[in-house]
PDB file of N, CA, C and O in Angstrom:
ATOM      1  N   MET A 138     -16.568 -40.191  13.506  1.00  0.00           N
ATOM      2  CA  MET A 138     -15.490 -40.392  13.471  1.00  0.00           C
ATOM      3  C   MET A 138     -15.280 -39.691  12.220  1.00  0.00           C
ATOM      4  O   MET A 138     -14.018 -38.863  12.576  1.00  0.00           O
ATOM      5  N   ILE A 139     -16.177 -39.956  11.231  1.00  0.00           N
ATOM      6  CA  ILE A 139     -15.778 -39.240  10.044  1.00  0.00           C
ATOM      7  C   ILE A 139     -15.908 -37.544  10.255  1.00  0.00           C
ATOM      8  O   ILE A 139     -15.475 -37.021  10.149  1.00  0.00           O
ATOM      9  N   ARG A 140     -17.031 -37.282  10.935  1.00  0.00           N
ATOM     10  CA  ARG A 140     -16.887 -35.653  11.366  1.00  0.00           C
ATOM     11  C   ARG A 140     -16.338 -35.321  11.892  1.00  0.00           C
ATOM     12  O   ARG A 140     -15.694 -34.539  11.733  1.00  0.00           O
ATOM     13  N   VAL A 141     -15.639 -36.004  12.980  1.00  0.00           N
ATOM     14  CA  VAL A 141     -14.386 -35.479  13.811  1.00  0.00           C
ATOM     15  C   VAL A 141     -13.130 -35.114  13.030  1.00  0.00           C
ATOM     16  O   VAL A 141     -12.872 -33.799  12.944  1.00  0.00           O
ATOM     17  N   SER A 142     -12.815 -36.147  11.748  1.00  0.00           N
ATOM     18  CA  SER A 142     -11.869 -35.659  11.322  1.00  0.00           C
ATOM     19  C   SER A 142     -12.095 -34.645  10.114  1.00  0.00           C
ATOM     20  O   SER A 142     -11.020 -33.731   9.858  1.00  0.00           O
ATOM     21  N   LEU A 143     -13.411 -34.539   9.608  1.00  0.00           N
ATOM     22  CA  LEU A 143     -13.639 -33.567   8.480  1.00  0.00           C
ATOM     23  C   LEU A 143     -13.527 -31.930   9.308  1.00  0.00           C
ATOM     24  O   LEU A 143     -13.126 -30.890   8.673  1.00  0.00           O
ATOM     25  N   LEU A 144     -13.545 -32.204  10.904  1.00  0.00           N
ATOM     26  CA  LEU A 144     -13.709 -30.661  11.408  1.00  0.00           C
ATOM     27  C   LEU A 144     -12.509 -30.794  11.825  1.00  0.00           C
ATOM     28  O   LEU A 144     -12.094 -29.270  11.938  1.00  0.00           O
ATOM     29  N   GLY A 145     -11.548 -31.459  12.151  1.00  0.00           N
ATOM     30  CA  GLY A 145     -10.318 -31.156  12.342  1.00  0.00           C
ATOM     31  C   GLY A 145      -9.831 -31.066  11.172  1.00  0.00           C
ATOM     32  O   GLY A 145      -8.833 -29.822  10.894  1.00  0.00           O
ATOM     33  N   VAL A 146     -10.060 -31.419   9.842  1.00  0.00           N
ATOM     34  CA  VAL A 146      -9.109 -30.729   8.677  1.00  0.00           C
ATOM     35  C   VAL A 146      -9.345 -29.637   8.249  1.00  0.00           C
ATOM     36  O   VAL A 146      -9.104 -28.226   7.764  1.00  0.00           O
ATOM     37  N   ALA A 147     -11.153 -29.195   8.555  1.00  0.00           N
ATOM     38  CA  ALA A 147     -11.736 -27.916   8.202  1.00  0.00           C
ATOM     39  C   ALA A 147     -11.023 -26.760   9.158  1.00  0.00           C
ATOM     40  O   ALA A 147     -10.514 -25.413   8.642  1.00  0.00           O
ATOM     41  N   VAL A 148     -10.587 -26.838  10.463  1.00  0.00           N
ATOM     42  CA  VAL A 148      -9.909 -26.009  11.214  1.00  0.00           C
ATOM     43  C   VAL A 148      -8.584 -25.753  11.154  1.00  0.00           C
ATOM     44  O   VAL A 148      -7.886 -24.557  10.853  1.00  0.00           O
ATOM     45  N   VAL A 149      -7.956 -26.650  10.496  1.00  0.00           N
ATOM     46  CA  VAL A 149      -6.598 -26.730   9.871  1.00  0.00           C
ATOM     47  C   VAL A 149      -6.913 -25.878   8.900  1.00  0.00           C
ATOM     48  O   VAL A 149      -5.621 -24.980   8.643  1.00  0.00           O
ATOM     49  N   LEU A 150      -7.287 -26.318   7.898  1.00  0.00           N
ATOM     50  CA  LEU A 150      -7.274 -25.215   6.673  1.00  0.00           C
ATOM     51  C   LEU A 150      -7.854 -23.806   6.954  1.00  0.00           C
ATOM     52  O   LEU A 150      -7.048 -22.643   6.294  1.00  0.00           O
ATOM     53  N   SER A 151      -8.745 -23.466   7.876  1.00  0.00           N
ATOM     54  CA  SER A 151      -9.219 -22.336   7.862  1.00  0.00           C
ATOM     55  C   SER A 151      -7.803 -21.746   8.413  1.00  0.00           C
ATOM     56  O   SER A 151      -7.476 -20.271   8.394  1.00  0.00           O
ATOM     57  N   GLY A 152      -7.191 -22.414   9.761  1.00  0.00           N
ATOM     58  CA  GLY A 152      -6.096 -21.614  10.112  1.00  0.00           C
ATOM     59  C   GLY A 152      -4.624 -21.339   9.340  1.00  0.00           C
ATOM     60  O   GLY A 152      -4.049 -20.304   9.193  1.00  0.00           O
ATOM     61  N   VAL A 153      -4.405 -22.566   7.947  1.00  0.00           N
ATOM     62  CA  VAL A 153      -3.684 -22.077   7.227  1.00  0.00           C
ATOM     63  C   VAL A 153      -4.058 -20.789   6.306  1.00  0.00           C
ATOM     64  O   VAL A 153      -3.155 -20.292   5.502  1.00  0.00           O
ATOM     65  N   ALA A 154      -5.344 -20.605   6.068  1.00  0.00           N
ATOM     66  CA  ALA A 154      -5.936 -19.477   5.305  1.00  0.00           C
ATOM     67  C   ALA A 154      -5.580 -18.160   5.966  1.00  0.00           C
ATOM     68  O   ALA A 154      -5.543 -17.327   5.083  1.00  0.00           O
ATOM     69  N   LEU A 155      -5.612 -18.304   7.164  1.00  0.00           N
ATOM     70  CA  LEU A 155      -5.502 -17.081   7.601  1.00  0.00           C
ATOM     71  C   LEU A 155      -4.058 -16.299   8.244  1.00  0.00           C
ATOM     72  O   LEU A 155      -3.770 -15.396   8.782  1.00  0.00           O
ATOM     73  N   LEU A 156      -3.064 -17.414   8.021  1.00  0.00           N
ATOM     74  CA  LEU A 156      -1.904 -17.035   8.300  1.00  0.00           C
ATOM     75  C   LEU A 156      -1.176 -15.819   7.715  1.00  0.00           C
ATOM     76  O   LEU A 156      -0.132 -15.258   7.853  1.00  0.00           O
ATOM     77  N   PRO A 157      -1.292 -15.572   6.080  1.00  0.00           N
ATOM     78  CA  PRO A 157      -0.718 -14.746   5.325  1.00  0.00           C
ATOM     79  C   PRO A 157      -1.263 -13.376   5.868  1.00  0.00           C
ATOM     80  O   PRO A 157      -0.616 -12.008   5.386  1.00  0.00           O
ATOM     81  N   GLY A 158      -2.600 -13.138   6.694  1.00  0.00           N
ATOM     82  CA  GLY A 158      -2.889 -11.982   6.886  1.00  0.00           C
ATOM     83  C   GLY A 158      -2.161 -11.485   8.234  1.00  0.00           C
ATOM     84  O   GLY A 158      -2.306 -10.448   8.480  1.00  0.00           O
ATOM     85  N   CYS A 159      -1.017 -12.330   8.981  1.00  0.00           N
ATOM     86  CA  CYS A 159      -0.232 -11.955   9.801  1.00  0.00           C
ATOM     87  C   CYS A 159       1.001 -11.559   9.121  1.00  0.00           C
ATOM     88  O   CYS A 159       1.686 -11.099   9.701  1.00  0.00           O
ATOM     89  N   ALA A 160       1.444 -11.543   8.278  1.00  0.00           N
ATOM     90  CA  ALA A 160       2.760 -11.200   7.262  1.00  0.00           C
ATOM     91  C   ALA A 160       3.091  -9.952   7.065  1.00  0.00           C
ATOM     92  O   ALA A 160       1.780  -9.064   7.230  1.00  0.00           O
ATOM     93  N   GLN A 161       4.001  -9.191   6.937  1.00  0.00           N
ATOM     94  CA  GLN A 161       4.526  -8.360   6.935  1.00  0.00           C
ATOM     95  C   GLN A 161       3.926  -7.766   5.461  1.00  0.00           C
ATOM     96  O   GLN A 161       4.027  -8.391   4.464  1.00  0.00           O
ATOM     97  N   ASN A 162       3.829  -6.374   4.987  1.00  0.00           N
ATOM     98  CA  ASN A 162       3.576  -5.357   3.793  1.00  0.00           C
ATOM     99  C   ASN A 162       4.738  -6.258   3.154  1.00  0.00           C
ATOM    100  O   ASN A 162       5.870  -5.773   3.072  1.00  0.00           O
ATOM    101  N   PRO A 163       4.352  -6.797   1.679  1.00  0.00           N
ATOM    102  CA  PRO A 163       5.411  -7.089   0.670  1.00  0.00           C
ATOM    103  C   PRO A 163       6.373  -6.203   0.508  1.00  0.00           C
ATOM    104  O   PRO A 163       7.005  -6.154  -0.545  1.00  0.00           O
ATOM    105  N   LEU A 164       5.174  -5.077  -0.124  1.00  0.00           N
ATOM    106  CA  LEU A 164       5.589  -3.817  -0.862  1.00  0.00           C
ATOM    107  C   LEU A 164       6.494  -2.827   0.008  1.00  0.00           C
ATOM    108  O   LEU A 164       5.806  -2.285   1.081  1.00  0.00           O
ATOM    109  N   ARG A 165       7.840  -2.651   0.286  1.00  0.00           N
ATOM    110  CA  ARG A 165       8.344  -1.719   1.102  1.00  0.00           C
ATOM    111  C   ARG A 165       8.163  -0.098   0.392  1.00  0.00           C
ATOM    112  O   ARG A 165       7.734   0.216  -0.877  1.00  0.00           O
ATOM    113  N   SER A 166       8.155   0.783   1.627  1.00  0.00           N
ATOM    114  CA  SER A 166       7.473   2.638   1.594  1.00  0.00           C
ATOM    115  C   SER A 166       8.326   3.155   0.503  1.00  0.00           C
ATOM    116  O   SER A 166       8.182   4.250  -0.063  1.00  0.00           O
ATOM    117  N   ASP A 167       9.905   2.424   0.633  1.00  0.00           N
ATOM    118  CA  ASP A 167      10.922   3.328   0.115  1.00  0.00           C
ATOM    119  C   ASP A 167      10.966   3.118  -1.539  1.00  0.00           C
ATOM    120  O   ASP A 167      11.333   4.003  -2.350  1.00  0.00           O
ATOM    121  N   LEU A 168      10.266   2.247  -2.105  1.00  0.00           N
ATOM    122  CA  LEU A 168      10.073   2.042  -3.490  1.00  0.00           C
ATOM    123  C   LEU A 168       9.173   2.610  -4.295  1.00  0.00           C
ATOM    124  O   LEU A 168       7.993   2.977  -3.298  1.00  0.00           O
ATOM    125  N   PRO A 169       9.575   3.055  -5.502  1.00  0.00           N
ATOM    126  CA  PRO A 169       8.254   4.175  -6.279  1.00  0.00           C
ATOM    127  C   PRO A 169       7.122   3.156  -6.424  1.00  0.00           C
ATOM    128  O   PRO A 169       7.220   2.033  -6.777  1.00  0.00           O
ATOM    129  N   ARG A 170       6.093   3.664  -6.333  1.00  0.00           N
ATOM    130  CA  ARG A 170       4.674   3.098  -6.036  1.00  0.00           C
ATOM    131  C   ARG A 170       4.127   2.728  -7.819  1.00  0.00           C
ATOM    132  O   ARG A 170       3.231   2.667  -8.151  1.00  0.00           O
ATOM    133  N   THR A 171       4.637   4.023  -8.663  1.00  0.00           N
ATOM    134  CA  THR A 171       4.254   3.675  -9.993  1.00  0.00           C
ATOM    135  C   THR A 171       5.105   3.378 -11.392  1.00  0.00           C
ATOM    136  O   THR A 171       6.607   4.066 -10.874  1.00  0.00           O
ATOM    137  N   PRO A 172       5.178   3.080 -12.418  1.00  0.00           N
ATOM    138  CA  PRO A 172       6.459   3.108 -13.372  1.00  0.00           C
ATOM    139  C   PRO A 172       7.028   4.461 -13.504  1.00  0.00           C
ATOM    140  O   PRO A 172       8.355   4.839 -13.530  1.00  0.00           O
ATOM    141  N   TYR A 173       6.195   5.550 -13.156  1.00  0.00           N
ATOM    142  CA  TYR A 173       6.831   7.039 -13.281  1.00  0.00           C
ATOM    143  C   TYR A 173       7.469   7.551 -12.061  1.00  0.00           C
ATOM    144  O   TYR A 173       7.947   8.890 -12.002  1.00  0.00           O
ATOM    145  N   GLY A 174       7.391   6.332 -10.913  1.00  0.00           N
ATOM    146  CA  GLY A 174       7.869   7.317  -9.403  1.00  0.00           C
ATOM    147  C   GLY A 174       9.166   7.712  -9.619  1.00  0.00           C
ATOM    148  O   GLY A 174       9.725   7.831  -9.027  1.00  0.00           O
ATOM    149  N   ARG A 175       9.967   6.485 -10.369  1.00  0.00           N
ATOM    150  CA  ARG A 175      11.379   6.510 -10.198  1.00  0.00           C
ATOM    151  C   ARG A 175      12.139   7.726 -11.498  1.00  0.00           C
ATOM    152  O   ARG A 175      12.734   8.484 -11.063  1.00  0.00           O
ATOM    153  N   TYR A 176      11.270   8.011 -12.169  1.00  0.00           N
ATOM    154  CA  TYR A 176      11.359   8.959 -13.305  1.00  0.00           C
ATOM    155  C   TYR A 176      11.261  10.394 -12.931  1.00  0.00           C
ATOM    156  O   TYR A 176      12.200  11.137 -12.845  1.00  0.00           O
ATOM    157  N   GLN A 177       9.940  10.555 -11.724  1.00  0.00           N
ATOM    158  CA  GLN A 177       9.717  11.625 -11.198  1.00  0.00           C
ATOM    159  C   GLN A 177      10.825  12.016 -10.125  1.00  0.00           C
ATOM    160  O   GLN A 177      11.346  13.106  -9.805  1.00  0.00           O
ATOM    161  N   ALA A 178      11.354  10.802  -8.825  1.00  0.00           N
ATOM    162  CA  ALA A 178      12.476  10.718  -8.090  1.00  0.00           C
ATOM    163  C   ALA A 178      13.718  11.580  -8.662  1.00  0.00           C
ATOM    164  O   ALA A 178      14.445  12.080  -8.101  1.00  0.00           O
ATOM    165  N   LEU A 179      13.839  10.729  -9.951  1.00  0.00           N
ATOM    166  CA  LEU A 179      15.754  11.280 -10.434  1.00  0.00           C
ATOM    167  C   LEU A 179      15.170  13.011 -11.151  1.00  0.00           C
ATOM    168  O   LEU A 179      16.461  13.280 -11.105  1.00  0.00           O
ATOM    169  N   ARG A 180      14.345  13.734 -11.407  1.00  0.00           N
ATOM    170  CA  ARG A 180      13.994  14.480 -11.740  1.00  0.00           C
ATOM    171  C   ARG A 180      13.776  15.730 -10.666  1.00  0.00           C
ATOM    172  O   ARG A 180      13.372  16.814 -10.798  1.00  0.00           O
ATOM    173  N   GLY A 181      13.671  14.730  -8.952  1.00  0.00           N
ATOM    174  CA  GLY A 181      13.183  15.806  -8.444  1.00  0.00           C
ATOM    175  C   GLY A 181      11.581  16.724  -8.094  1.00  0.00           C
ATOM    176  O   GLY A 181      11.419  17.586  -7.729  1.00  0.00           O
ATOM    177  N   GLY A 182      10.749  15.921  -9.132  1.00  0.00           N
ATOM    178  CA  GLY A 182       9.469  16.166  -9.035  1.00  0.00           C
ATOM    179  C   GLY A 182       8.282  15.438  -8.463  1.00  0.00           C
ATOM    180  O   GLY A 182       7.583  15.055  -8.611  1.00  0.00           O
ATOM    181  N   GLU A 183       9.056  14.419  -7.412  1.00  0.00           N
ATOM    182  CA  GLU A 183       8.085  13.382  -6.985  1.00  0.00           C
ATOM    183  C   GLU A 183       7.153  14.094  -5.492  1.00  0.00           C
ATOM    184  O   GLU A 183       7.769  14.668  -5.042  1.00  0.00           O
ATOM    185  N   PRO A 184       5.916  13.878  -6.067  1.00  0.00           N
ATOM    186  CA  PRO A 184       5.162  14.681  -4.770  1.00  0.00           C
ATOM    187  C   PRO A 184       5.249  13.381  -3.444  1.00  0.00           C
ATOM    188  O   PRO A 184       5.684  12.343  -3.539  1.00  0.00           O
ATOM    189  N   PRO A 185       5.042  13.970  -2.318  1.00  0.00           N
ATOM    190  CA  PRO A 185       5.080  13.190  -1.274  1.00  0.00           C
ATOM    191  C   PRO A 185       4.294  12.190  -1.117  1.00  0.00           C
ATOM    192  O   PRO A 185       3.020  12.523  -1.210  1.00  0.00           O
ATOM    193  N   GLN A 186       4.541  11.162  -0.100  1.00  0.00           N
ATOM    194  CA  GLN A 186       3.424  10.310  -0.083  1.00  0.00           C
ATOM    195  C   GLN A 186       2.421  10.476   0.890  1.00  0.00           C
ATOM    196  O   GLN A 186       1.204  10.116   0.647  1.00  0.00           O
ATOM    197  N   THR A 187       3.022  11.376   2.169  1.00  0.00           N
ATOM    198  CA  THR A 187       1.946  11.597   2.862  1.00  0.00           C
ATOM    199  C   THR A 187       2.039  13.070   3.780  1.00  0.00           C
ATOM    200  O   THR A 187       3.143  14.011   2.868  1.00  0.00           O
ATOM    201  N   GLU A 188       1.265  13.464   3.839  1.00  0.00           N
ATOM    202  CA  GLU A 188       0.930  14.786   4.718  1.00  0.00           C
ATOM    203  C   GLU A 188       0.333  14.988   5.913  1.00  0.00           C
ATOM    204  O   GLU A 188      -0.654  13.797   5.989  1.00  0.00           O
ATOM    205  N   LEU A 189       0.460  15.882   6.717  1.00  0.00           N
ATOM    206  CA  LEU A 189       0.142  16.000   7.650  1.00  0.00           C
ATOM    207  C   LEU A 189      -1.343  16.561   8.069  1.00  0.00           C
ATOM    208  O   LEU A 189      -1.850  17.547   6.859  1.00  0.00           O
ATOM    209  N   ASP A 190      -2.680  16.329   8.310  1.00  0.00           N
ATOM    210  CA  ASP A 190      -3.588  16.738   8.599  1.00  0.00           C
ATOM    211  C   ASP A 190      -3.985  17.839   9.576  1.00  0.00           C
ATOM    212  O   ASP A 190      -2.502  17.970  10.172  1.00  0.00           O
ATOM    213  N   THR A 191      -5.369  18.418   9.633  1.00  0.00           N
ATOM    214  CA  THR A 191      -5.116  19.434  10.715  1.00  0.00           C
ATOM    215  C   THR A 191      -4.817  19.493  12.138  1.00  0.00           C
ATOM    216  O   THR A 191      -4.575  20.105  12.808  1.00  0.00           O
ATOM    217  N   PHE A 192      -5.174  17.773  12.494  1.00  0.00           N
ATOM    218  CA  PHE A 192      -4.736  17.183  13.782  1.00  0.00           C
ATOM    219  C   PHE A 192      -3.157  16.705  13.785  1.00  0.00           C
ATOM    220  O   PHE A 192      -2.562  16.410  14.972  1.00  0.00           O
ATOM    221  N   GLY A 193      -2.516  16.738  13.010  1.00  0.00           N
ATOM    222  CA  GLY A 193      -1.126  16.659  12.658  1.00  0.00           C
ATOM    223  C   GLY A 193      -0.762  15.053  12.583  1.00  0.00           C
ATOM    224  O   GLY A 193       0.334  14.516  13.079  1.00  0.00           O
ATOM    225  N   ASN A 194      -1.792  14.506  12.116  1.00  0.00           N
ATOM    226  CA  ASN A 194      -1.673  13.050  12.097  1.00  0.00           C
ATOM    227  C   ASN A 194      -1.467  12.942  10.349  1.00  0.00           C
ATOM    228  O   ASN A 194      -2.093  13.503   9.331  1.00  0.00           O
ATOM    229  N   PRO A 195      -0.641  11.624   9.869  1.00  0.00           N
ATOM    230  CA  PRO A 195      -0.177  11.579   8.657  1.00  0.00           C
ATOM    231  C   PRO A 195      -1.122  10.870   7.657  1.00  0.00           C
ATOM    232  O   PRO A 195      -1.799  10.134   8.702  1.00  0.00           O
ATOM    233  N   ARG A 196      -1.326  11.442   7.002  1.00  0.00           N
ATOM    234  CA  ARG A 196      -2.499  10.803   5.842  1.00  0.00           C
ATOM    235  C   ARG A 196      -1.949  10.608   4.432  1.00  0.00           C
ATOM    236  O   ARG A 196      -0.811  11.791   3.909  1.00  0.00           O
ATOM    237  N   PRO A 197      -2.525  10.096   3.481  1.00  0.00           N
ATOM    238  CA  PRO A 197      -1.739  10.234   2.245  1.00  0.00           C
ATOM    239  C   PRO A 197      -2.306  11.562   1.466  1.00  0.00           C
ATOM    240  O   PRO A 197      -3.165  11.797   1.780  1.00  0.00           O
ATOM    241  N   ALA A 198      -1.087  11.652   0.725  1.00  0.00           N
ATOM    242  CA  ALA A 198      -1.202  12.932  -0.158  1.00  0.00           C
ATOM    243  C   ALA A 198      -2.023  12.591  -1.500  1.00  0.00           C
ATOM    244  O   ALA A 198      -0.953  12.758  -2.424  1.00  0.00           O
ATOM    245  N   LEU A 199      -3.234  12.451  -1.204  1.00  0.00           N
ATOM    246  CA  LEU A 199      -3.782  11.943  -2.875  1.00  0.00           C
ATOM    247  C   LEU A 199      -3.833  13.338  -3.891  1.00  0.00           C
ATOM    248  O   LEU A 199      -3.828  12.973  -4.873  1.00  0.00           O
ATOM    249  N   ARG A 200      -4.086  14.644  -3.318  1.00  0.00           N
ATOM    250  CA  ARG A 200      -4.238  15.825  -4.429  1.00  0.00           C
ATOM    251  C   ARG A 200      -3.104  16.233  -5.008  1.00  0.00           C
ATOM    252  O   ARG A 200      -2.705  15.884  -6.258  1.00  0.00           O
ATOM    253  N   ASP A 201      -1.787  15.912  -4.184  1.00  0.00           N
ATOM    254  CA  ASP A 201      -0.590  16.178  -4.938  1.00  0.00           C
ATOM    255  C   ASP A 201      -0.180  14.833  -5.575  1.00  0.00           C
ATOM    256  O   ASP A 201       0.486  14.882  -6.561  1.00  0.00           O
ATOM    257  N   ARG A 202      -0.357  13.771  -5.337  1.00  0.00           N
ATOM    258  CA  ARG A 202      -0.159  12.345  -5.795  1.00  0.00           C
ATOM    259  C   ARG A 202      -0.896  12.202  -7.349  1.00  0.00           C
ATOM    260  O   ARG A 202      -0.602  11.732  -8.305  1.00  0.00           O
ATOM    261  N   LEU A 203      -1.698  12.551  -7.208  1.00  0.00           N
ATOM    262  CA  LEU A 203      -2.887  12.540  -8.473  1.00  0.00           C
ATOM    263  C   LEU A 203      -3.229  13.521  -9.260  1.00  0.00           C
ATOM    264  O   LEU A 203      -3.689  13.542 -10.563  1.00  0.00           O
ATOM    265  N   ARG A 204      -2.510  14.684  -9.032  1.00  0.00           N
ATOM    266  CA  ARG A 204      -2.548  15.911  -9.796  1.00  0.00           C
ATOM    267  C   ARG A 204      -1.536  15.662 -11.247  1.00  0.00           C
ATOM    268  O   ARG A 204      -0.694  15.044 -11.231  1.00  0.00           O
ATOM    269  N   PRO A 205      -1.828  16.128 -12.164  1.00  0.00           N
ATOM    270  CA  PRO A 205      -1.506  15.854 -13.576  1.00  0.00           C
ATOM    271  C   PRO A 205       0.177  16.354 -13.486  1.00  0.00           C
ATOM    272  O   PRO A 205       0.221  17.363 -12.666  1.00  0.00           O
ATOM    273  N   MET A 206       0.954  15.614 -14.388  1.00  0.00           N
ATOM    274  CA  MET A 206       2.717  16.159 -14.125  1.00  0.00           C
ATOM    275  C   MET A 206       2.793  18.003 -14.584  1.00  0.00           C
ATOM    276  O   MET A 206       3.815  18.225 -14.486  1.00  0.00           O
ATOM    277  N   ASP A 207       1.992  18.109 -15.328  1.00  0.00           N
ATOM    278  CA  ASP A 207       2.635  19.331 -16.345  1.00  0.00           C
ATOM    279  C   ASP A 207       1.703  20.263 -15.829  1.00  0.00           C
ATOM    280  O   ASP A 207       1.733  21.806 -15.800  1.00  0.00           O
ATOM    281  N   ARG A 208       1.426  20.322 -14.398  1.00  0.00           N
ATOM    282  CA  ARG A 208       0.181  21.102 -13.822  1.00  0.00           C
ATOM    283  C   ARG A 208       1.235  21.734 -12.362  1.00  0.00           C
ATOM    284  O   ARG A 208       1.491  20.854 -11.630  1.00  0.00           O
ATOM    285  N   PRO A 209       1.496  22.697 -12.058  1.00  0.00           N
ATOM    286  CA  PRO A 209       2.304  23.376 -10.822  1.00  0.00           C
ATOM    287  C   PRO A 209       1.414  22.819  -9.297  1.00  0.00           C
ATOM    288  O   PRO A 209       0.011  22.678  -9.415  1.00  0.00           O
TER     289      PRO A 209
END
């Protein structure tokens, strides 16, 4: 009897623990990702967040985003 109730509690707790994985992303993609994102956006220097690869699929534009701000 105790094993059945413990098993039930374990199943319920594991279900509750997995529920947040189904939620939407809490961060919107149109918000600045860094403290300097708004500064760069206001001055027209914000690099694109995505770029197209050779097959036309969008991927993160890491080189543009990680380039130092003083280099073109």
